Coordinates of C-alpha atoms in Angstrom, one line a residue:
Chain A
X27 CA 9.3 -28.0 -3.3
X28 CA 8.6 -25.7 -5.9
X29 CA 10.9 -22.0 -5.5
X30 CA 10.3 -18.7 -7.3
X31 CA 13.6 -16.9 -6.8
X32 CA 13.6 -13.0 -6.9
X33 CA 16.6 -10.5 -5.5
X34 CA 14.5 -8.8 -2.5
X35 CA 16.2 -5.5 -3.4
X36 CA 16.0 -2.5 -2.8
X37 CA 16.8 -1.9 -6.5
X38 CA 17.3 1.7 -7.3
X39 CA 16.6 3.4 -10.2
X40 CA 16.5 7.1 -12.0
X41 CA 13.5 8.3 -12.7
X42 CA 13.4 8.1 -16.4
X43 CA 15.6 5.1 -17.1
X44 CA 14.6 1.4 -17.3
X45 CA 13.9 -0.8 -14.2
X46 CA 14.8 -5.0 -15.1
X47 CA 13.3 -7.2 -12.6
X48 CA 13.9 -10.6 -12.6
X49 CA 12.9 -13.9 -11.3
X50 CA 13.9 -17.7 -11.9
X51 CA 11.5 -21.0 -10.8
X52 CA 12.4 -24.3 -10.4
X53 CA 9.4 -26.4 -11.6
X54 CA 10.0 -27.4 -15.4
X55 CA 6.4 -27.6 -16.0
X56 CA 5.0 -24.8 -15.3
X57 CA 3.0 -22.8 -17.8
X58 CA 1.6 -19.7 -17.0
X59 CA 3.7 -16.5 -15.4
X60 CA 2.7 -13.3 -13.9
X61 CA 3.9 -10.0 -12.1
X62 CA 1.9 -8.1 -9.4
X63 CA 2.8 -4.9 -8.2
X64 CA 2.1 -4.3 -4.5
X65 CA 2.2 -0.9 -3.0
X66 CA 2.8 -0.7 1.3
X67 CA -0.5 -2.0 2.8
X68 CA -2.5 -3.2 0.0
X69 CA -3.0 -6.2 -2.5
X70 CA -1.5 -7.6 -5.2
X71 CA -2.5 -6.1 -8.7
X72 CA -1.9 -7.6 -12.0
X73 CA 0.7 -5.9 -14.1
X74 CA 1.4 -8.6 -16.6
X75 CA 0.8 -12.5 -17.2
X76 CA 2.7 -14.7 -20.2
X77 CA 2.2 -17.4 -21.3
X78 CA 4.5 -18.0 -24.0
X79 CA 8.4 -17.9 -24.5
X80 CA 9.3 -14.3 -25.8
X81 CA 8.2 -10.9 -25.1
X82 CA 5.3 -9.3 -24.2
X83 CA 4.6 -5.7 -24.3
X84 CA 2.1 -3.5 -22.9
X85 CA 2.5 -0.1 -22.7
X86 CA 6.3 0.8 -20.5
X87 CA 5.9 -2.5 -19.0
X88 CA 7.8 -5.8 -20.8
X89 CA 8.0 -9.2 -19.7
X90 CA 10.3 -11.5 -21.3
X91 CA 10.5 -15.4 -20.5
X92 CA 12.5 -18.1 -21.4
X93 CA 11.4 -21.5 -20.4
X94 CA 14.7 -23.4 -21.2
X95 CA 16.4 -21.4 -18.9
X96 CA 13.3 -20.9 -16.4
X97 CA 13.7 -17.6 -16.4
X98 CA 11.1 -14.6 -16.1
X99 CA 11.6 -10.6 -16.4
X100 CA 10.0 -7.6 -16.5
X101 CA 11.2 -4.3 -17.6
X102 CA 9.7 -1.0 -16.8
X103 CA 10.4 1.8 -19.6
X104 CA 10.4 5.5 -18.4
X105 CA 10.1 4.9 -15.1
X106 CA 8.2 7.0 -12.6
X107 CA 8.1 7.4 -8.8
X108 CA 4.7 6.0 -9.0
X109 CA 6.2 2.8 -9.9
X110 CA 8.0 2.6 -6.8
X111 CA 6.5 -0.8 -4.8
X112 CA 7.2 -4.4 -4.4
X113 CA 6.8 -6.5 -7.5
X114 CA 5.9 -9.9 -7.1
X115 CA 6.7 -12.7 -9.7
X116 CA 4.0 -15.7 -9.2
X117 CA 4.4 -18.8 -11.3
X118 CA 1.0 -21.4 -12.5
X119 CA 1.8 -25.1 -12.9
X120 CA -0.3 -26.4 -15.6
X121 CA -3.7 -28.0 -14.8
X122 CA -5.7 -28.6 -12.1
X123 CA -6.4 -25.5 -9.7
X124 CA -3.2 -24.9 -7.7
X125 CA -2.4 -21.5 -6.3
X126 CA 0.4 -19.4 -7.7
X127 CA 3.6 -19.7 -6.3
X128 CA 5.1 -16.3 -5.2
X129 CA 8.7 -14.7 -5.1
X130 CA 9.2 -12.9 -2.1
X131 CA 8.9 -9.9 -4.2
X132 CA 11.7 -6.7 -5.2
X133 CA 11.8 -4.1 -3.4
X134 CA 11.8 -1.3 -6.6
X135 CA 12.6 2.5 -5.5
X136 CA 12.4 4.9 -8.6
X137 CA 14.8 8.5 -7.7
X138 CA 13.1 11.3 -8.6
Chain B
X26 CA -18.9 -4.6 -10.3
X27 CA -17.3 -5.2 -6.9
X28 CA -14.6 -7.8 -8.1
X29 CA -13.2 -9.4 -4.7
X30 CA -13.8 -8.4 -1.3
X31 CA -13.2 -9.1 2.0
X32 CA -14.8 -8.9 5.8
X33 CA -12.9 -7.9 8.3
X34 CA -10.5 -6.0 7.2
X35 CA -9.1 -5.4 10.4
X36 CA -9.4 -7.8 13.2
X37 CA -7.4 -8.5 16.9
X38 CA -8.1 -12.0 18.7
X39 CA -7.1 -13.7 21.8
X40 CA -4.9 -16.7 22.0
X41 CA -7.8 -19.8 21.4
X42 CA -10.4 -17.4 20.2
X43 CA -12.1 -18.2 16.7
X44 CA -13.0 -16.5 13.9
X45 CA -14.2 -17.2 9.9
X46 CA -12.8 -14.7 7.2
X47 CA -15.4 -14.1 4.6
X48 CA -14.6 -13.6 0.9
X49 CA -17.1 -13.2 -2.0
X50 CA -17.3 -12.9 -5.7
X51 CA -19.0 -11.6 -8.3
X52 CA -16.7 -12.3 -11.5
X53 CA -18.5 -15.9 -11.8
X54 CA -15.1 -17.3 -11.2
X55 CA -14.9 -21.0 -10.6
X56 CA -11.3 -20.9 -8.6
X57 CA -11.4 -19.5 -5.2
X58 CA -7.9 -19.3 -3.1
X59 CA -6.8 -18.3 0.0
X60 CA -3.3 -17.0 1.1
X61 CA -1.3 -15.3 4.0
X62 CA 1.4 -13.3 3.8
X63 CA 4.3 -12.6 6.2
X64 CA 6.7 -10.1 6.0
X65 CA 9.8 -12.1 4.1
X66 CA 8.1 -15.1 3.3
X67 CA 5.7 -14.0 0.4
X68 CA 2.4 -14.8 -0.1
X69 CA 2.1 -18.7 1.1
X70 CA -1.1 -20.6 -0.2
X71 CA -3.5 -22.1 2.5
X72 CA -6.4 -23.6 0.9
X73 CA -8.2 -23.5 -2.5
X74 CA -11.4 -24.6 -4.3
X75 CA -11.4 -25.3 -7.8
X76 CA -15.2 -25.3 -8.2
X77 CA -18.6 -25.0 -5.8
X78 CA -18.3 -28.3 -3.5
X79 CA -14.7 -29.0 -3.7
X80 CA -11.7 -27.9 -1.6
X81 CA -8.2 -28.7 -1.4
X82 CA -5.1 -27.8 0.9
X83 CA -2.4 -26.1 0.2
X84 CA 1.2 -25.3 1.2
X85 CA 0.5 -24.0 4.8
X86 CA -4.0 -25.8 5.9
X87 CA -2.6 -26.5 9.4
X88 CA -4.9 -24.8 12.1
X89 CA -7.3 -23.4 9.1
X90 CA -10.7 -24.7 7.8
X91 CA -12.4 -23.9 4.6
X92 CA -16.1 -23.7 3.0
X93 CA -16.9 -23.0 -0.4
X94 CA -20.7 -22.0 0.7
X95 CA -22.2 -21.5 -3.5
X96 CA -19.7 -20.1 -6.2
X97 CA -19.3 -16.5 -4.7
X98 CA -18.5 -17.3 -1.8
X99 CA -15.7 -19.0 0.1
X100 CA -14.7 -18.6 4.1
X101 CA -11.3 -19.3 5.9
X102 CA -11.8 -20.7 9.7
X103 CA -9.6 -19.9 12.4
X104 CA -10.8 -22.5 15.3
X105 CA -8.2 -21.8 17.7
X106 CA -6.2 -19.1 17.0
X107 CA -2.5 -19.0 18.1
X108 CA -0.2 -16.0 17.7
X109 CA 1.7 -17.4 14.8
X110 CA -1.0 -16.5 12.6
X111 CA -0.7 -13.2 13.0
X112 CA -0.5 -12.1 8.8
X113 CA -2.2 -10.4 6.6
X114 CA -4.7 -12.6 4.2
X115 CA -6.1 -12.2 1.2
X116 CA -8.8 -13.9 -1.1
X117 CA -8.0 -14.4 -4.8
X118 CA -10.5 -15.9 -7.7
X119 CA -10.1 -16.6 -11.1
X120 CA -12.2 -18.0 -14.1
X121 CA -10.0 -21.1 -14.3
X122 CA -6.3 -21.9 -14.1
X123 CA -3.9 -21.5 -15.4
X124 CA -5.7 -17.7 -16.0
X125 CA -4.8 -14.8 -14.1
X126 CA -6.0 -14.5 -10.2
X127 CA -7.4 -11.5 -8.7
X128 CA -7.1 -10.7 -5.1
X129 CA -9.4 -8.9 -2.9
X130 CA -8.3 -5.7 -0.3
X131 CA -7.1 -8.4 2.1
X132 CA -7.5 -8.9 6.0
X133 CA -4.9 -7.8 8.6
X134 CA -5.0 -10.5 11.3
X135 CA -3.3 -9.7 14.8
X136 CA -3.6 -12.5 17.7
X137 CA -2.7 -11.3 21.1

């Protein structure tokens, strides 16, 4: 059975300082890695994918992964109250055409 | 450019009623996917069709048919529906794995 782990939250944070999401998976071969931010009654939106161990900047947002340890993250710089929704971590075996496989998402709150 | 959408978005059945959620296209993805989510469970994958013709089950088929009708378009059957799928579903496409999916406004699903 292939698991995306994520802490359901809430997580809390100041406006202004830096939000650190995190998820783990449990399939070994998995290749690609994304995180979806998904305000109250709506859909999933793209907010990063990465492919490759390392970082990945764009803009506030970060995401960091680390295969040996099957570990994903995403950090938000400067954050805002707009950035208060559920982000969802969503993992991609490689090949073929499966689905993701989805955390159950973090609950993020930013304090204004 | 419509990207993904979604008819109904809103719909209430009957215990044993049936119903077909319609999804189209118009990215010229190849990769069509359909998912449910339940409050605490994450999105869960039901079906998916890697190209025009083919379809293949996913984590949670039972009690759903599918038809990839050309390469926009791609329906989810309800034959008999039963309160347990009461959720909110959404229609994703990509290009190809393992590239990012993009979902449509989703349809809220309530059986009486």
């Amino acid at each position: 059975q292939k698991e995306v782990e994520q802490n359901s939250g809430p997580l809390s944070v100041p406006e202004g300082a830096i939000a650190s999401l995190n998820c783990t998976y449990s399939d070994r071969g998995s290749q690609s890695f994304f995180w979806y931010r998904q305000y109250s009654g709506k859909s999933p939106e793209l907010i990063m994918s990465i492919y490759s161990n390392g970082d990945k900047e764009d803009g506030r947002f970060t995401a960091q992964l680390n295969k040996a340890s099957q570990y994903v993250s995403l950090l938000i710089r400067d954050s805002q109250p707009s950035d208060s929704a559920t982000y969802l971590c969503a993992v991609n075996e490689g090949g073929g055409a499966d689905g993701l496989t989805f955390g159950k998402g973090t609950h993020l709150i930013i304090q204004p | 450019n419509a990207g993904v959408t979604q008819t109904p978005k809103f719909q209430v059945l009957k215990t044993g009623q049936s119903m077909t959620l319609q999804c189209a296209q118009d990215m010229n993805h190849n990769s069509m996917y359909w998912y449910r989510q339940d409050p605490g469970m994450g999105l869960r994958l039901i079906y998916y069709s890697a190209s025009e013709g083919t379809t293949d089950k996913g984590e949670v088929p039972n009690g759903y048919n599918v038809s990839r009708l050309n390469k926009r378009e791609f329906s989810l059957r309800l034959e008999s529906a039963a309160p347990s799928q009461t959720s909110v579903y959404f229609c994703a496409s990509r290009l190809q794995p393992p590239e990012t999916q993009y979902f449509g406004p989703g349809t809220r699903l309530l059986v009486l």
